[in-house]
C-alpha positions as a printed NumPy array, in Angstrom:
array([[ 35.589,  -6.884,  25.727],
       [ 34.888,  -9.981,  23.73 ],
       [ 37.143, -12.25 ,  25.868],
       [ 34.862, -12.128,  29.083],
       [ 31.943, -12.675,  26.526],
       [ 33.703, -15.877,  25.32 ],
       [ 34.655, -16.788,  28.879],
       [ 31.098, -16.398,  29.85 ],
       [ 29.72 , -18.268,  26.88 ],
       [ 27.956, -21.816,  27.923],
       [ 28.438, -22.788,  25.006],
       [ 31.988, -22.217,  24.17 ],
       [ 33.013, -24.64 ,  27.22 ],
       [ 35.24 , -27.329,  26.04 ],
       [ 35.759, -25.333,  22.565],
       [ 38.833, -24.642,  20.926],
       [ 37.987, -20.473,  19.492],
       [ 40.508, -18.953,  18.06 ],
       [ 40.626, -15.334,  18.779],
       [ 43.661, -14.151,  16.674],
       [ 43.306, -13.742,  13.155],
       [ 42.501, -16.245,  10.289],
       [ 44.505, -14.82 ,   7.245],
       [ 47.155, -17.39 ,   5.922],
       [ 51.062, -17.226,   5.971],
       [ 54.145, -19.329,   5.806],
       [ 56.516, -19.047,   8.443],
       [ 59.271, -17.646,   6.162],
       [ 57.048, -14.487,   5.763],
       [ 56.135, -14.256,   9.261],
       [ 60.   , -14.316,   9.935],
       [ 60.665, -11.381,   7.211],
       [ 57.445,  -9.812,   9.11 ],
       [ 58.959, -10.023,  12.308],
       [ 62.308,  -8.935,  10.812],
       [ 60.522,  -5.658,   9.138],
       [ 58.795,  -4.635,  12.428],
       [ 61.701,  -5.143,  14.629],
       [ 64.577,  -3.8  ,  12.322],
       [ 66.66 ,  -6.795,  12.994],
       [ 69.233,  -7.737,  11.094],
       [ 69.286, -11.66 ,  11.981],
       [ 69.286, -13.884,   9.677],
       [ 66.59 , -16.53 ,   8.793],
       [ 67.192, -20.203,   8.582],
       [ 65.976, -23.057,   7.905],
       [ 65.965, -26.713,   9.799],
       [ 64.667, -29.86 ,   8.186],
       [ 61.498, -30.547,   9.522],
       [ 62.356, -34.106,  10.75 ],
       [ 65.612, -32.668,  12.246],
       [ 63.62 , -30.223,  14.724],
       [ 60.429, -32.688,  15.078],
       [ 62.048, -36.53 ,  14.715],
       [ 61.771, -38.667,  11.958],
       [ 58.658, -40.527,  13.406],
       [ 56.842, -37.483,  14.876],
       [ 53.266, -36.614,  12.699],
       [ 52.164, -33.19 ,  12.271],
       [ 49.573, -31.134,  10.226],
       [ 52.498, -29.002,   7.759],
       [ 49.497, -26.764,   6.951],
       [ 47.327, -25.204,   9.392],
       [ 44.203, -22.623,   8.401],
       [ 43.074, -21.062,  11.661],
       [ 39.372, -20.006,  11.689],
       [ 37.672, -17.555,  13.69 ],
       [ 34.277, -18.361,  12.204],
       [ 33.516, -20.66 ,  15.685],
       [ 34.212, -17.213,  17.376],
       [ 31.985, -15.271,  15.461],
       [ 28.79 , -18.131,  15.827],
       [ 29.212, -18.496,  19.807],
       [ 29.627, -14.11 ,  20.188],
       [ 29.447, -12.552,  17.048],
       [ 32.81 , -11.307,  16.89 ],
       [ 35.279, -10.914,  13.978],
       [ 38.698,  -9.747,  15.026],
       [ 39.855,  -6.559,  13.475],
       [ 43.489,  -6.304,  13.951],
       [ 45.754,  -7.757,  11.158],
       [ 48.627,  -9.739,  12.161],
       [ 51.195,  -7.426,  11.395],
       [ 49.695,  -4.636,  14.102],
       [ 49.643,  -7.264,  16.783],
       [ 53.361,  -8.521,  16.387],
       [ 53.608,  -4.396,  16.643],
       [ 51.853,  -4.239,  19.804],
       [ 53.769,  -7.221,  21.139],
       [ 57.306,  -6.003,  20.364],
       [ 56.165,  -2.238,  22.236],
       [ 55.126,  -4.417,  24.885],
       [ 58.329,  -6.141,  25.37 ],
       [ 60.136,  -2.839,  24.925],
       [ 58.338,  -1.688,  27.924],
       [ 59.881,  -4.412,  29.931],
       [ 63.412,  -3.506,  29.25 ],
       [ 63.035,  -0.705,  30.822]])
């Protein structure tokens, strides 16, 4: 499994890898995503961001998550497309209802 690979990598120590996924998307589609997959009916809304973050708090309002430090440290691309994993996650969680 990559993960103990990357765990056992010297030189991944003191990296930040990301290991999800590096295709781009807002957070008002990943809401309607989540929506879609789970059937809810909630809906989405919006906050200001200086009313959830502060007026004086600084933050990247874009991020682009790359997995290309992943693939140079073990050669590994991840396969499984965002909408799969949020899948996988909400089957999980369904499991621990019961």
């Amino acid at each position: 499994m990559f993960s103990y690979e990357l765990m056992n990598c010297d030189d991944a120590i003191g990296q930040a890898v990301n290991v999800a996924g590096s295709k781009e998307i807002n957070i008002k589609d990943l809401a309607q995503m989540v929506k879609d997959i789970t059937g809810s009916e909630s809906e989405i809304t919006f906050t200001p961001y200086e009313k959830a973050y502060g007026k004086d708090f600084d933050d990247a309002r874009r991020r682009y998550a790359s997995v290309k430090r992943l693939e140079a440290l073990i050669g590994y691309v991840p396969g499984m497309d965002l909408a799969e994993m949020i899948r996988m996650t909400v089957e999980w969680f369904k499991g621990k209802d019961a």
